[in-house]
Coordinates of C-alpha atoms and ligand atoms in Angstrom, one line a residue:
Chain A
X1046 CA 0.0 0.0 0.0
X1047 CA 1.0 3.3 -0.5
X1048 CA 0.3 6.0 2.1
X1049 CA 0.9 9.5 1.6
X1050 CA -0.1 11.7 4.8
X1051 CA -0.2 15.2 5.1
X1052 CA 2.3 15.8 2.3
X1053 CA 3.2 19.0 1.1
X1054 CA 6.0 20.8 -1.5
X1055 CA 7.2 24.0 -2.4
X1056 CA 8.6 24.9 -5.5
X1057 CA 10.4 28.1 -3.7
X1058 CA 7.2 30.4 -3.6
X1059 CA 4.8 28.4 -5.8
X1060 CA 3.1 25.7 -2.8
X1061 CA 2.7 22.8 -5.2
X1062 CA 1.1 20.6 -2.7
X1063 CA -0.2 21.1 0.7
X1064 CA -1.2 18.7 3.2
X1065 CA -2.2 16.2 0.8
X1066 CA -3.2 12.7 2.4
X1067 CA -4.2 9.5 0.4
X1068 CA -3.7 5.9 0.1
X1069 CA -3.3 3.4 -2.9
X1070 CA -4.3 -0.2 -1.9
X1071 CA -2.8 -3.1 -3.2
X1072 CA -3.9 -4.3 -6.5
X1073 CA -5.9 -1.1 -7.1
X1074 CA -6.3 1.3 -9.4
X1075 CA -6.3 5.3 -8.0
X1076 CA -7.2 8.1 -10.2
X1077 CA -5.9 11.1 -9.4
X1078 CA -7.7 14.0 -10.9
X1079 CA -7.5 17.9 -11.2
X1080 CA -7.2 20.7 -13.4
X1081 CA -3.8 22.1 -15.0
X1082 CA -1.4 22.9 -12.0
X1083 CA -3.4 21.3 -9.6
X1084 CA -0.1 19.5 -8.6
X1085 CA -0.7 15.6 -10.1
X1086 CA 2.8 15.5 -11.4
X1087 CA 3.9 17.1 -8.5
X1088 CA 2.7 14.4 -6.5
X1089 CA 4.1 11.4 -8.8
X1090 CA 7.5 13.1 -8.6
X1091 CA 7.9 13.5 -5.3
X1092 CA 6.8 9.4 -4.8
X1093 CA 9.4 8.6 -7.2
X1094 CA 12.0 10.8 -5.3
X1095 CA 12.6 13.2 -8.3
X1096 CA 11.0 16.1 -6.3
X1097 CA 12.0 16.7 -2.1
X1098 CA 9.1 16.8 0.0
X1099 CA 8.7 20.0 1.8
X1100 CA 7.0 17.9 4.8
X1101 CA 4.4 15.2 5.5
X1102 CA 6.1 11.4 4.5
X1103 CA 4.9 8.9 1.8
X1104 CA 5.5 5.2 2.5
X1105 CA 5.2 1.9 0.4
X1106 CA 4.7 -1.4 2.2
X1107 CA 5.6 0.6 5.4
X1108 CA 9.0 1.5 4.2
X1109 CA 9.6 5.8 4.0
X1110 CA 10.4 6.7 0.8
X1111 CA 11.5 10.2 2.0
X1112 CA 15.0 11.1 1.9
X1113 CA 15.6 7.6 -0.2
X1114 CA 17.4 8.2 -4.0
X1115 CA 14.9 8.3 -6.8
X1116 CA 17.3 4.7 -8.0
X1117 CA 16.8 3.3 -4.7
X1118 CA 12.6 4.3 -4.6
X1119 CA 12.9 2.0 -7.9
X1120 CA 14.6 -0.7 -6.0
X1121 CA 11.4 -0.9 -4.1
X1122 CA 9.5 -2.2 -6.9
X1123 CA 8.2 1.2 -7.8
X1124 CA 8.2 2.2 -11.5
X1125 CA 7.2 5.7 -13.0
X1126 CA 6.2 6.8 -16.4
X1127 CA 6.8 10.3 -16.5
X1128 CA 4.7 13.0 -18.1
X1129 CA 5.2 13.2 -21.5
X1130 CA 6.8 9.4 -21.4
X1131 CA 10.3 9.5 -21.3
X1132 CA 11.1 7.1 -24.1
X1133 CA 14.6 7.7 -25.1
X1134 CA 14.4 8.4 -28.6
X1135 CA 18.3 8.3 -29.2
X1136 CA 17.6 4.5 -28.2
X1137 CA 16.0 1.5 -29.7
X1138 CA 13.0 -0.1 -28.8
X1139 CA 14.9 -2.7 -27.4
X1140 CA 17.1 -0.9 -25.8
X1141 CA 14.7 1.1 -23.8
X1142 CA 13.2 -1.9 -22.8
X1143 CA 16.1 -3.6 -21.5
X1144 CA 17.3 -0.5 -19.4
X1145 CA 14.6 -1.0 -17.1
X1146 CA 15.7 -4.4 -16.2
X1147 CA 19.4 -3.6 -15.7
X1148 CA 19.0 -3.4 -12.1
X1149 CA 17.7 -6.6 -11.1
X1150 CA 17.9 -9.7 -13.5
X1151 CA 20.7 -11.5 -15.1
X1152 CA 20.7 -12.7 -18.7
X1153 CA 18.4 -15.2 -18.8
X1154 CA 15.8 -13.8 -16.8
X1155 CA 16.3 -10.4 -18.7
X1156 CA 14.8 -12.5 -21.8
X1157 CA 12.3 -13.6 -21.0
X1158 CA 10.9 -10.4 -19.2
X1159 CA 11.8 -8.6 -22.6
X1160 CA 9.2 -11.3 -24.3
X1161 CA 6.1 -11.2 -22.2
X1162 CA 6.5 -7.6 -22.8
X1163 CA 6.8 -8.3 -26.6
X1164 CA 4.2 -10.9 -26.2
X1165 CA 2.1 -7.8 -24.0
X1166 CA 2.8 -5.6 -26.9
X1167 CA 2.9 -7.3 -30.6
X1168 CA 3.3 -4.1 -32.3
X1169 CA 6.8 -3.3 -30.7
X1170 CA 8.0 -7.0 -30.9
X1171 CA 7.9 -5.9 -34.6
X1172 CA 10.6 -3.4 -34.5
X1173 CA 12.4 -4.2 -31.5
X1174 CA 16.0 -2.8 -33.5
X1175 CA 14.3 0.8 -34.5
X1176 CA 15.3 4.0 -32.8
X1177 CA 12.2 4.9 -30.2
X1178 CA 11.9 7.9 -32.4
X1179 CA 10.5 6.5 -35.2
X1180 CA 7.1 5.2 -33.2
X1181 CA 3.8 6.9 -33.1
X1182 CA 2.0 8.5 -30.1
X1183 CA 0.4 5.2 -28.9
X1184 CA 3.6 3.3 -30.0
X1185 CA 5.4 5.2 -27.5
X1186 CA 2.9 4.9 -24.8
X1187 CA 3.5 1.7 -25.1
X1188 CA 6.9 1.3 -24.9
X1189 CA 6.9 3.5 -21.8
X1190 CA 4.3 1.7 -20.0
X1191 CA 6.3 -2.0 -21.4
X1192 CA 9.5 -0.3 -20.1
X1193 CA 8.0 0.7 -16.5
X1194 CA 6.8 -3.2 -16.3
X1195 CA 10.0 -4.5 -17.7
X1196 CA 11.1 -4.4 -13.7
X1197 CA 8.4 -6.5 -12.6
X1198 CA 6.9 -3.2 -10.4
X1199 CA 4.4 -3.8 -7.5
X1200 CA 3.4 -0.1 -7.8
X1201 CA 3.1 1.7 -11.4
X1202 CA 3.0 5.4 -10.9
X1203 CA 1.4 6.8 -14.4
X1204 CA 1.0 10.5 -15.4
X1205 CA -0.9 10.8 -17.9
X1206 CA -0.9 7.8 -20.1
X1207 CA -3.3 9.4 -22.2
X1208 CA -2.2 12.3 -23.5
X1209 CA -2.2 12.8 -27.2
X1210 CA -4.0 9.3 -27.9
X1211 CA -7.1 8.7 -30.3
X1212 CA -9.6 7.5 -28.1
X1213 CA -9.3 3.9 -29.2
X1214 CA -5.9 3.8 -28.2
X1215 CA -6.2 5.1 -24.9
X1216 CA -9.2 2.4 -24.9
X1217 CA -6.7 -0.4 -25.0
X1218 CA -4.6 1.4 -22.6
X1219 CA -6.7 1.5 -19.9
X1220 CA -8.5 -1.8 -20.5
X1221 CA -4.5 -2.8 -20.4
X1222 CA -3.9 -0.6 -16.9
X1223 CA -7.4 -2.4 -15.3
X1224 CA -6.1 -5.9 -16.2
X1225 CA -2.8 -5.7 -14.9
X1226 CA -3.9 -4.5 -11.6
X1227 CA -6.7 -7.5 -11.4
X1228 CA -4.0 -10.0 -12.7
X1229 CA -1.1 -9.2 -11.1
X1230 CA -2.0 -7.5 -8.2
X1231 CA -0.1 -4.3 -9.4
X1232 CA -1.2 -1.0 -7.5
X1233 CA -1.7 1.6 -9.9
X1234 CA -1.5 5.4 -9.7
X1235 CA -2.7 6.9 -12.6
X1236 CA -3.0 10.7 -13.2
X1237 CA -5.3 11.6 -15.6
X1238 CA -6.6 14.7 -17.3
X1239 CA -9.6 12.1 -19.5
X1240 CA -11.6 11.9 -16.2
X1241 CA -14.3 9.6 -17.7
X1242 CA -11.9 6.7 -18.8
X1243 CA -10.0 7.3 -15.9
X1244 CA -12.9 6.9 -13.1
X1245 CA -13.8 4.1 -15.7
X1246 CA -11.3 2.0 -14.7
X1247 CA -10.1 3.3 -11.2
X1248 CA -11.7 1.8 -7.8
X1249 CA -10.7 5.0 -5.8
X1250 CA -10.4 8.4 -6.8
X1251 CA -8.4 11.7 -5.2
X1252 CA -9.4 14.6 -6.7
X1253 CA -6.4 18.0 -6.3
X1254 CA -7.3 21.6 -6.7
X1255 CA -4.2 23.7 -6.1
X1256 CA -2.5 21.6 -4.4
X1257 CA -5.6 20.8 -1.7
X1258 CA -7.4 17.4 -2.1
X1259 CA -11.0 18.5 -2.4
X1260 CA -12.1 14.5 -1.9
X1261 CA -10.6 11.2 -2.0
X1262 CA -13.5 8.6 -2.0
X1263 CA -14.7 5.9 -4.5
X1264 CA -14.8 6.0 -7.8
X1265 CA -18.2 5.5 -8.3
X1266 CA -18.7 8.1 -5.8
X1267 CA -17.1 10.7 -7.3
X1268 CA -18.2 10.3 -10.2
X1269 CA -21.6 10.4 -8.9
X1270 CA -21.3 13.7 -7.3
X1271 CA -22.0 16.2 -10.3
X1272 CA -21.3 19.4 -8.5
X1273 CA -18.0 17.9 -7.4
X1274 CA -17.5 16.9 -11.2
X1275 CA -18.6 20.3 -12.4
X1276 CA -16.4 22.4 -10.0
X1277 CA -12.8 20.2 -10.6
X1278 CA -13.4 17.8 -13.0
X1279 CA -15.1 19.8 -16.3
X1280 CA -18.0 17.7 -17.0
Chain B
X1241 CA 55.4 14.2 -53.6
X1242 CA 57.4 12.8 -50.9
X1243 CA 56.7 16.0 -49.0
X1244 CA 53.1 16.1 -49.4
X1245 CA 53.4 11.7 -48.0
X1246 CA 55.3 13.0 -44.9
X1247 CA 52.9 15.4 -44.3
X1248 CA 50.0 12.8 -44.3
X1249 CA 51.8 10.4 -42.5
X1250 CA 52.4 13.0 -40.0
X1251 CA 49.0 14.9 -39.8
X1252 CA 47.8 11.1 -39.4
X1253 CA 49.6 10.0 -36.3
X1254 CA 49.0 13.6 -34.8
X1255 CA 45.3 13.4 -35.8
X1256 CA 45.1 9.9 -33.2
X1257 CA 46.5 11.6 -30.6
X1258 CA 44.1 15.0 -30.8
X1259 CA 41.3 12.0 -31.3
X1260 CA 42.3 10.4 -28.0
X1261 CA 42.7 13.4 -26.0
X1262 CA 39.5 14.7 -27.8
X1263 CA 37.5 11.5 -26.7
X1264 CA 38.1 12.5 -23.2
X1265 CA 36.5 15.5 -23.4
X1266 CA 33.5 13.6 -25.4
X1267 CA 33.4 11.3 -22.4
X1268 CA 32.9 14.0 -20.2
X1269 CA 30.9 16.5 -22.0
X1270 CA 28.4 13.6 -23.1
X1271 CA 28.1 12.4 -19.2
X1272 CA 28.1 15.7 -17.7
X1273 CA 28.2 18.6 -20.0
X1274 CA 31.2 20.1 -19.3
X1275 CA 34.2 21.5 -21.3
X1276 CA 36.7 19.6 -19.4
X1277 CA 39.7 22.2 -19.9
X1278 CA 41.6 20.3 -17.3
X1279 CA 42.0 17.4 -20.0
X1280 CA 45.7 17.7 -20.8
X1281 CA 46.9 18.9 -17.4
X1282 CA 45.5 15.6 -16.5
X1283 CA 47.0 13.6 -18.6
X1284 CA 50.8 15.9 -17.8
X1285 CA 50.1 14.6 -14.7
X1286 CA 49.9 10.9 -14.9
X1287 CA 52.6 10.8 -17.8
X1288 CA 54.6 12.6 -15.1
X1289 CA 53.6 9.9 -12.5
X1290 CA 54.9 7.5 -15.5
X1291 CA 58.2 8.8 -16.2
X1292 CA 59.0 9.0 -11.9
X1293 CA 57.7 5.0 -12.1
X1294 CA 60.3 4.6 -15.1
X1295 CA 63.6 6.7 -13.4
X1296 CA 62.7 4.0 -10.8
X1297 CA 63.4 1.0 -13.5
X1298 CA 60.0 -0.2 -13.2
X1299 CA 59.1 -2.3 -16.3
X1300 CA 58.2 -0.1 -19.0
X1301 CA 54.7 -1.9 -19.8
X1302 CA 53.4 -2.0 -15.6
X1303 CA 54.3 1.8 -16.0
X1304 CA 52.3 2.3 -19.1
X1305 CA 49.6 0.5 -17.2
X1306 CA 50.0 2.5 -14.3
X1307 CA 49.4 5.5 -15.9
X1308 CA 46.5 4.5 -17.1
X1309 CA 45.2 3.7 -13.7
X1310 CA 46.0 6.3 -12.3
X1311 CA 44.4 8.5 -14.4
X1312 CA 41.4 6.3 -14.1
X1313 CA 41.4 7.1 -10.4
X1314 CA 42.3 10.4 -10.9
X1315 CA 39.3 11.5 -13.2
X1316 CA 36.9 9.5 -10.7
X1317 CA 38.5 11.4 -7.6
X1318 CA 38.1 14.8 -9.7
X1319 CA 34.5 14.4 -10.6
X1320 CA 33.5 13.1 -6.6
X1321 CA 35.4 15.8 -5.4
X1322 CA 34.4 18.7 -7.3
X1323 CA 32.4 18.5 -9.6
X1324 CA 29.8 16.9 -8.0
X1325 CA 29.0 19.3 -5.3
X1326 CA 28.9 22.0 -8.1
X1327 CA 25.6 20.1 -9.8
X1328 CA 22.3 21.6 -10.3
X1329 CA 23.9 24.9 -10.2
X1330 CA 25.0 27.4 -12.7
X1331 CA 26.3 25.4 -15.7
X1332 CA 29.6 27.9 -16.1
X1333 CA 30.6 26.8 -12.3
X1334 CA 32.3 23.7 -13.3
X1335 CA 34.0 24.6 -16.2
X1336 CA 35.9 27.4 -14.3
X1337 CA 36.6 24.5 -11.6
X1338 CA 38.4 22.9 -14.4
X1339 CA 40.2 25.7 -15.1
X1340 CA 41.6 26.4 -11.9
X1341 CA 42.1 22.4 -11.4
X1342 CA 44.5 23.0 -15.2
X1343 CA 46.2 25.5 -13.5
X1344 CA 46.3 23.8 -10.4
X1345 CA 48.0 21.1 -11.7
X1346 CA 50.3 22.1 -14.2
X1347 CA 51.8 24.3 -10.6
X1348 CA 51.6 21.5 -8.7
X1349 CA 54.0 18.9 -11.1
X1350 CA 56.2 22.0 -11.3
X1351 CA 56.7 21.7 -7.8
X1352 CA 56.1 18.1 -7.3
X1353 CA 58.9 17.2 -10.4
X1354 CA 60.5 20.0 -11.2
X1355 CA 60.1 22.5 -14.0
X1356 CA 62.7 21.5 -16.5
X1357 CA 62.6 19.6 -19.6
X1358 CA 62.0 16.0 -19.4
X1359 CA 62.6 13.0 -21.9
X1360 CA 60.4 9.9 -21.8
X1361 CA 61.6 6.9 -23.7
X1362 CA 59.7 5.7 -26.8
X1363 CA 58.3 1.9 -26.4
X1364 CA 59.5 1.4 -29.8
X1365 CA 61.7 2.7 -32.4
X1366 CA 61.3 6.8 -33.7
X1367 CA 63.4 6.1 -36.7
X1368 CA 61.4 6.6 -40.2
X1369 CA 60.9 3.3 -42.0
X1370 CA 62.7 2.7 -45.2
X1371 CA 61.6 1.5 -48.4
X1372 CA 64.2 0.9 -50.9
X1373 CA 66.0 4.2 -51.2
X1374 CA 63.9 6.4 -49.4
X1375 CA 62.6 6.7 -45.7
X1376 CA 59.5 8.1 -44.7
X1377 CA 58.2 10.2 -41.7
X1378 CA 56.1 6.8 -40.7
X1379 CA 58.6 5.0 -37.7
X1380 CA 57.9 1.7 -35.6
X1381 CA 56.6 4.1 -32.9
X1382 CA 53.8 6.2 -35.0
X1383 CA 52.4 2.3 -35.8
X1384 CA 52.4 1.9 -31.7
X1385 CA 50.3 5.4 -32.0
X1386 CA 48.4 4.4 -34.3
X1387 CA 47.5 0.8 -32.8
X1388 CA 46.8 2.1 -29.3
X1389 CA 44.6 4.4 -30.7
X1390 CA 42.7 2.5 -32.8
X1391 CA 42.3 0.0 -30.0
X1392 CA 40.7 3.0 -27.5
X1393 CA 38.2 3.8 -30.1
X1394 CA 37.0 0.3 -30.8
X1395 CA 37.0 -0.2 -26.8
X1396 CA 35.0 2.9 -26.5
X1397 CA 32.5 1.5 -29.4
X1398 CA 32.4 -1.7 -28.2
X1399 CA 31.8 -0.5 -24.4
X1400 CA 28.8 2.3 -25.6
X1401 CA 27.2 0.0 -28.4
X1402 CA 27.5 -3.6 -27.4
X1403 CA 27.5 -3.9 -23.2
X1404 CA 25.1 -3.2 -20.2
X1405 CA 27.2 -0.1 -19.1
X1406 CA 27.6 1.4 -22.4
X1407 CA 23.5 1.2 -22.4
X1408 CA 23.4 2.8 -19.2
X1409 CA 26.1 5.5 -20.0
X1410 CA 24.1 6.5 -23.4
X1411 CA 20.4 6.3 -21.3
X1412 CA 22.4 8.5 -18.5
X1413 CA 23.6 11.4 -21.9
X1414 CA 20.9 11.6 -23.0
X1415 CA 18.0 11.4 -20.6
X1416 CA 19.5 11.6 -17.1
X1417 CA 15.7 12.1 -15.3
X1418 CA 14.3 9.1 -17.1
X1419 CA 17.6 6.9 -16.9
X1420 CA 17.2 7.1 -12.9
X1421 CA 13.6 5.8 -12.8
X1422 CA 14.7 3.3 -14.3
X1423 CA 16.7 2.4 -11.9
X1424 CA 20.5 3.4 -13.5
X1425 CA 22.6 5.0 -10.6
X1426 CA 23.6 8.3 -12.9
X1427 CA 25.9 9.6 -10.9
X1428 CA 28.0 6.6 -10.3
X1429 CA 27.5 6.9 -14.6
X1430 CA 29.3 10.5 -14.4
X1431 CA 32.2 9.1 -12.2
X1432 CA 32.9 6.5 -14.5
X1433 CA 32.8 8.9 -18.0
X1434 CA 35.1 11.4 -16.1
X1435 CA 37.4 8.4 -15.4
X1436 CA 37.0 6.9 -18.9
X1437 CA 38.4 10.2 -19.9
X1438 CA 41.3 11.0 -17.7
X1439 CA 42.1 7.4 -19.2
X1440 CA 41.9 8.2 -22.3
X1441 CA 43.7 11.4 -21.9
X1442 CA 46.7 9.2 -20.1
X1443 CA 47.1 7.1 -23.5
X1444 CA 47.1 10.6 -25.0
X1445 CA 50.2 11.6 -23.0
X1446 CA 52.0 8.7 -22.7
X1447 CA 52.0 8.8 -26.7
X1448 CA 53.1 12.2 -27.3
X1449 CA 55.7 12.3 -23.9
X1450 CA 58.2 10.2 -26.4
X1451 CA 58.0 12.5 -29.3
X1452 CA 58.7 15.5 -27.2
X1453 CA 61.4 17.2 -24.5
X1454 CA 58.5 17.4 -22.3
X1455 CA 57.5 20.1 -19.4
X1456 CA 54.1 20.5 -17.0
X1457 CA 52.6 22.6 -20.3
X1458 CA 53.7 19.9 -22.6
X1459 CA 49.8 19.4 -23.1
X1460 CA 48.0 22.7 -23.9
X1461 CA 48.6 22.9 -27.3
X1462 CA 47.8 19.3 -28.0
X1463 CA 44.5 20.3 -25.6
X1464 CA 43.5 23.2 -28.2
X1465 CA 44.4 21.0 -31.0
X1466 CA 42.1 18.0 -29.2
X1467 CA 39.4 20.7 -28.3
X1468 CA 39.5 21.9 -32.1
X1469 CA 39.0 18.2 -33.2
X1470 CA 35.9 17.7 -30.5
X1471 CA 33.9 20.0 -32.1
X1472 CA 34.4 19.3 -35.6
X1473 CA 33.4 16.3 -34.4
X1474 CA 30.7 17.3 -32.4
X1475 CA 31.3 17.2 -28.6
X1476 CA 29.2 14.1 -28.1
X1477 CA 30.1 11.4 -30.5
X1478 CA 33.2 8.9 -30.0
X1479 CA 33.5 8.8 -34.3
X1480 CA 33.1 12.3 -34.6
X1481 CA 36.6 12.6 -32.0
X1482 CA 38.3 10.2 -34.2
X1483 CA 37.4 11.6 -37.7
X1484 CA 37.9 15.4 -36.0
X1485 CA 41.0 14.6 -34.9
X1486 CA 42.6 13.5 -38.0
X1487 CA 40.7 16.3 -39.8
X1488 CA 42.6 18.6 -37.6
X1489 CA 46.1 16.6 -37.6
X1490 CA 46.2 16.3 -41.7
X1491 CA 44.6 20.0 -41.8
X1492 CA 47.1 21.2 -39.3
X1493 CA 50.0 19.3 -40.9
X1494 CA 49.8 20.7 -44.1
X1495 CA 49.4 24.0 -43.1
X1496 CA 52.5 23.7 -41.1
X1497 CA 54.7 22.1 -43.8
X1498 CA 53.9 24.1 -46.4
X1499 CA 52.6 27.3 -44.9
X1500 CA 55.2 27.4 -42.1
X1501 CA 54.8 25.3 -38.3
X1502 CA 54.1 29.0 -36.7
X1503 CA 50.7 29.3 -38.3
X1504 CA 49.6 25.8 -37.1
X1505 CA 47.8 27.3 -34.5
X1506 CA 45.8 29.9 -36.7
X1507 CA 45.0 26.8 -39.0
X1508 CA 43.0 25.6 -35.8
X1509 CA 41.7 28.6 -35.1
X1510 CA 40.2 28.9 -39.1
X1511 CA 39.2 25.3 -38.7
X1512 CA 37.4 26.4 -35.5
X1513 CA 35.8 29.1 -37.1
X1514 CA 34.7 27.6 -40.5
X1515 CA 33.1 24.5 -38.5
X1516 CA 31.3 26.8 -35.9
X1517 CA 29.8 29.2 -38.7
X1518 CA 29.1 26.3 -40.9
X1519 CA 27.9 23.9 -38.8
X1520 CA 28.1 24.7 -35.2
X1521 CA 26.3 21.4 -33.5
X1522 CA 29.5 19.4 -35.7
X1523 CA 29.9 17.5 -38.2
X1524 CA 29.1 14.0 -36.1
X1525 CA 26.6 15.3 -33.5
X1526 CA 23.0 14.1 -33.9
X1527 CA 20.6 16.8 -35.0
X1528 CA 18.7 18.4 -32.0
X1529 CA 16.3 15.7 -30.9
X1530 CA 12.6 16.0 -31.4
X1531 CA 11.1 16.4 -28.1
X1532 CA 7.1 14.6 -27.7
Ligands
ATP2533 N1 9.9 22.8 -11.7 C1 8.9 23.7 -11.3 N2 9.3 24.9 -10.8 C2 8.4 25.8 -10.4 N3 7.1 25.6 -10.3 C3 6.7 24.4 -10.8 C4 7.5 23.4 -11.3 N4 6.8 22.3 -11.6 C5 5.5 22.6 -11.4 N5 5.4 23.9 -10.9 C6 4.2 24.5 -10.5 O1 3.6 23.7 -9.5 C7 2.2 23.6 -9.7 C8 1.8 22.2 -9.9 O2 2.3 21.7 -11.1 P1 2.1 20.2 -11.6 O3 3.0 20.0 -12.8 O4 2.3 19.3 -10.5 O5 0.6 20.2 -12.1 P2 -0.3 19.1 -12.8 O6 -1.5 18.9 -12.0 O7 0.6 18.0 -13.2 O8 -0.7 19.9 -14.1 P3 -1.0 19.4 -15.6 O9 -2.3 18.7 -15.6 O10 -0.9 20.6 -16.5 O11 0.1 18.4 -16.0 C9 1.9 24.5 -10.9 O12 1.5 25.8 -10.4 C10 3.2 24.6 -11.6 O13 3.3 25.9 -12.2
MG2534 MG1 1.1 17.1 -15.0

């Protein structure tokens, strides 16, 4: 489980986050919704370690992530697909894949991780040897969410998976997110702007207006509530 | 004719020395985007290392090896030391560190061994090969140049293109933030290209110490020259250092036989400027990368 409690951060004036307080249960899915500059990314980053906390703590599995290295936060079995993706384009397909099992597995084992996510994903088994740059939107959605399971993670932190997808695509996608999370027992963290797909999918849901939680409840709940869903969500 | 073959030659073995000391400072800018202008002092310094090993009557090939290690050590040291603490803040910080750390240590081997001219002994023989009648500007000891060169280059491809590490170190260039969530310990990744290039700045001096009567500013030129090479090559690519340098050695070669040696450094300097107006990102660099 993942516990974040009365966390907040500062980017030196701007208050990014402020006593925010939440938890992701084991093989759930969490939206976490808001408007532009609410503070979702700001939230993923400072899980992953990219961004220090100002104060409150964040915990997996009861161990503090605060104050550990962004490397050693992945060590933990958590793995984060940052906004916009972060597929190396200077990088094959197969490359980027394979970088996200460095850490942990030794030849063999690195194979046949690399071929359930080939087997997960036909369409890159296809081009393994191309340079990332030369996929499509959805291709590279792909890749990055392949590459963030490529380490076998308990937790999967996503920030918007979405973004820039046809509709069908980001279909598959979440379909994809909700299996994992039945199947494998993967907690999931997605931050979405496409609320509907989103709560679609998601069991719980936290939704952030600057840097406040307004409500963390149920999905269904909060998708239920239309005043809530016309004041933060848009629709 | 024969002039014009010397020259070659000559511009040629340069050339894979400015490529070594010019894949240095594509090891370092690549990992942390520096302009390392501490490169040759560095190298000075563990060739002076090697020649104290060798007045000792230490094997000649443990003190080549040495000196290698040492300056693998050394550029680790350097980069924990002080360039580290200086990251995340202004990007001109650590090239003036390097500055001070050139000047730094070209005082201290002046103090440490001495100011005067040294010689270091070739591994093989400097005397021009002969064919038939005629000997050219190509001796037993340019091959040795040219072979230990060669070999750092297809080290360097082999470590960046065909390994684990070499992965890591190109995920670490060129996407430092994404390379740590996946797990790759970047900074350990800096360490390691700062070392990588103090050792191949080592090779560097321990190839040209022979060919010289060598003092603790025996480098700087051959820096300028290597610097010269890095951008026609492009900073960031390992072929672009090797095809730069001997650019700049053949270039710099024929301006000095047949133009005169004194204007070998304004030959650098038009290179330089013909590269940077023409194409300033180099000839080898990749074109800036789409961002999505
Ligand atoms: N590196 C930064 N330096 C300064 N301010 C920042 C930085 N990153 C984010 N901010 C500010 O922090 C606030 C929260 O930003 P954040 O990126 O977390 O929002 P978001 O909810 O992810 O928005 P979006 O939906 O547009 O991605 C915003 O006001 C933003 O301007
Ligand atoms: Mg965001």
């Amino acid at each position: 489980m993942l516990d974040v409690e009365d966390l907040s951060v500062s980017y030196g004036a701007v208050q990014a986050l402020q006593g925010v307080t939440f938890q992701a249960r084991e093989g759930t899915v969490t939206a976490v919704l808001g408007a532009n500059g609410a503070g979702k990314t700001t939230l993923l980053r400072t899980v992953s370690g990219l961004v220090k906390r100002q104060s409150g703590n964040v915990s997996y599995g009861g161990v503090e992530l605060t104050g550990l290295s962004v490397e050693n936060i992945v060590r933990l079995g958590i793995s984060h697909v940052p906004e916009g993706r972060g597929v190396i384009e200077e990088l094959t397909i197969d490359e980027n894949l394979r970088l996200g099992t460095l850490w942990q597995f030794g030849r063999q084992e690195r194979r046949s991780v690399l071929d359930e996510i080939y087997e997960l994903f036909p369409q890159l088994a296809q081009r393994k040897r191309r340079m990332a740059s030369t996929l499509s939107g959805g291709e590279r959605q792909m890749l990055a969410i392949g590459r963030a399971l490529s380490s076998k993670p308990k937790l999967l932190l996503l920030d918007e998976p979405s973004l820039g997808l046809a509709p069908l695509v980001t279909a598959q996608i979440m379909a994809l997110i909700q299996e994992l999370a039945r199947e494998t027992r993967l907690t999931v963290v997605l931050v979405e702007q496409n609320v509907r797909s989103a709560l679609s999918i998601a069991e719980e849901a936290v939704v952030i207006n600057l840097g406040r939680v307004v409500i963390a409840d149920t999905a269904a709940s909060v998708a239920a509530d239309t005043e809530l869903r016309h004041l933060y969500l848009g629709f | 004719m024969s002039l014009f073959i010397n020259l070659t030659l000559n511009g040629i073995t340069n050339g894979m020395i400015f490529a070594a000391v010019a894949l240095g400072l594509v090891f370092i800018w690549r990992a942390t985007h520096i302009v390392n202008f501490s490169q040759g002092s560095m190298a000075m310094f563990t060739t002076y290392i090697a020649v104290t090993l060798l007045d000792r009557h230490i094997n000649y090939w443990l003190v080549f090896a040495a000196a290698l290690v040492a300056g693998l050590v050394m550029g680790g040291v350097i980069e924990v030391v002080l360039i580290r603490p200086l990251r995340g803040k202004h990007a001109l910080n650590p090239v003036i560190v390097t500055l001070g750390l050139f000047i730094l240590l070209e005082g201290l081997a002046g103090s440490i061994f001495g100011v005067g001219n040294r010689s270091f002994p070739p591994a093989f023989s400097q005397a021009g090969l002969t064919f038939g009648h005629s000997t050219i500007a190509f001796s037993h000891f340019d091959l040795f140049i040219l072979a230990a060169v060669v070999i750092l280059m297809l080290g360097t491809l082999v470590l960046f293109r065909a390994t684990n590490m070499g992965l890591r170190m190109r995920a670490a260039a060129f996407a430092p933030e994404v390379a740590r969530l996946l797990g790759v310990r970047v900074g350990r990744i800096l360490t390691l290209g700062w070392a990588l290039a103090a050792v191949a700045g080592s090779l560097a001096g321990l190839l040209v110490a022979p060919t010289v009567s060598f003092s603790p500013n025996f480098m700087d030129l051959i820096l300028v020259y290597a610097f010269t090479a890095a951008v026609v090559g492009g900073l960031d690519s390992p072929v672009g250092a090797l095809v730069g340098g001997l650019v700049t050695g053949l270039s710099l070669s024929y301006v000095g036989g047949y133009l005169g040696s004194s204007l070998e450094p304004l030959g650098a300097l038009a290179i330089l400027m013909v590269v940077l107006s023409a194409r300033p990102e180099g000839i080898f660099s990749r074109p800036a990368p789409r961002r999505v």
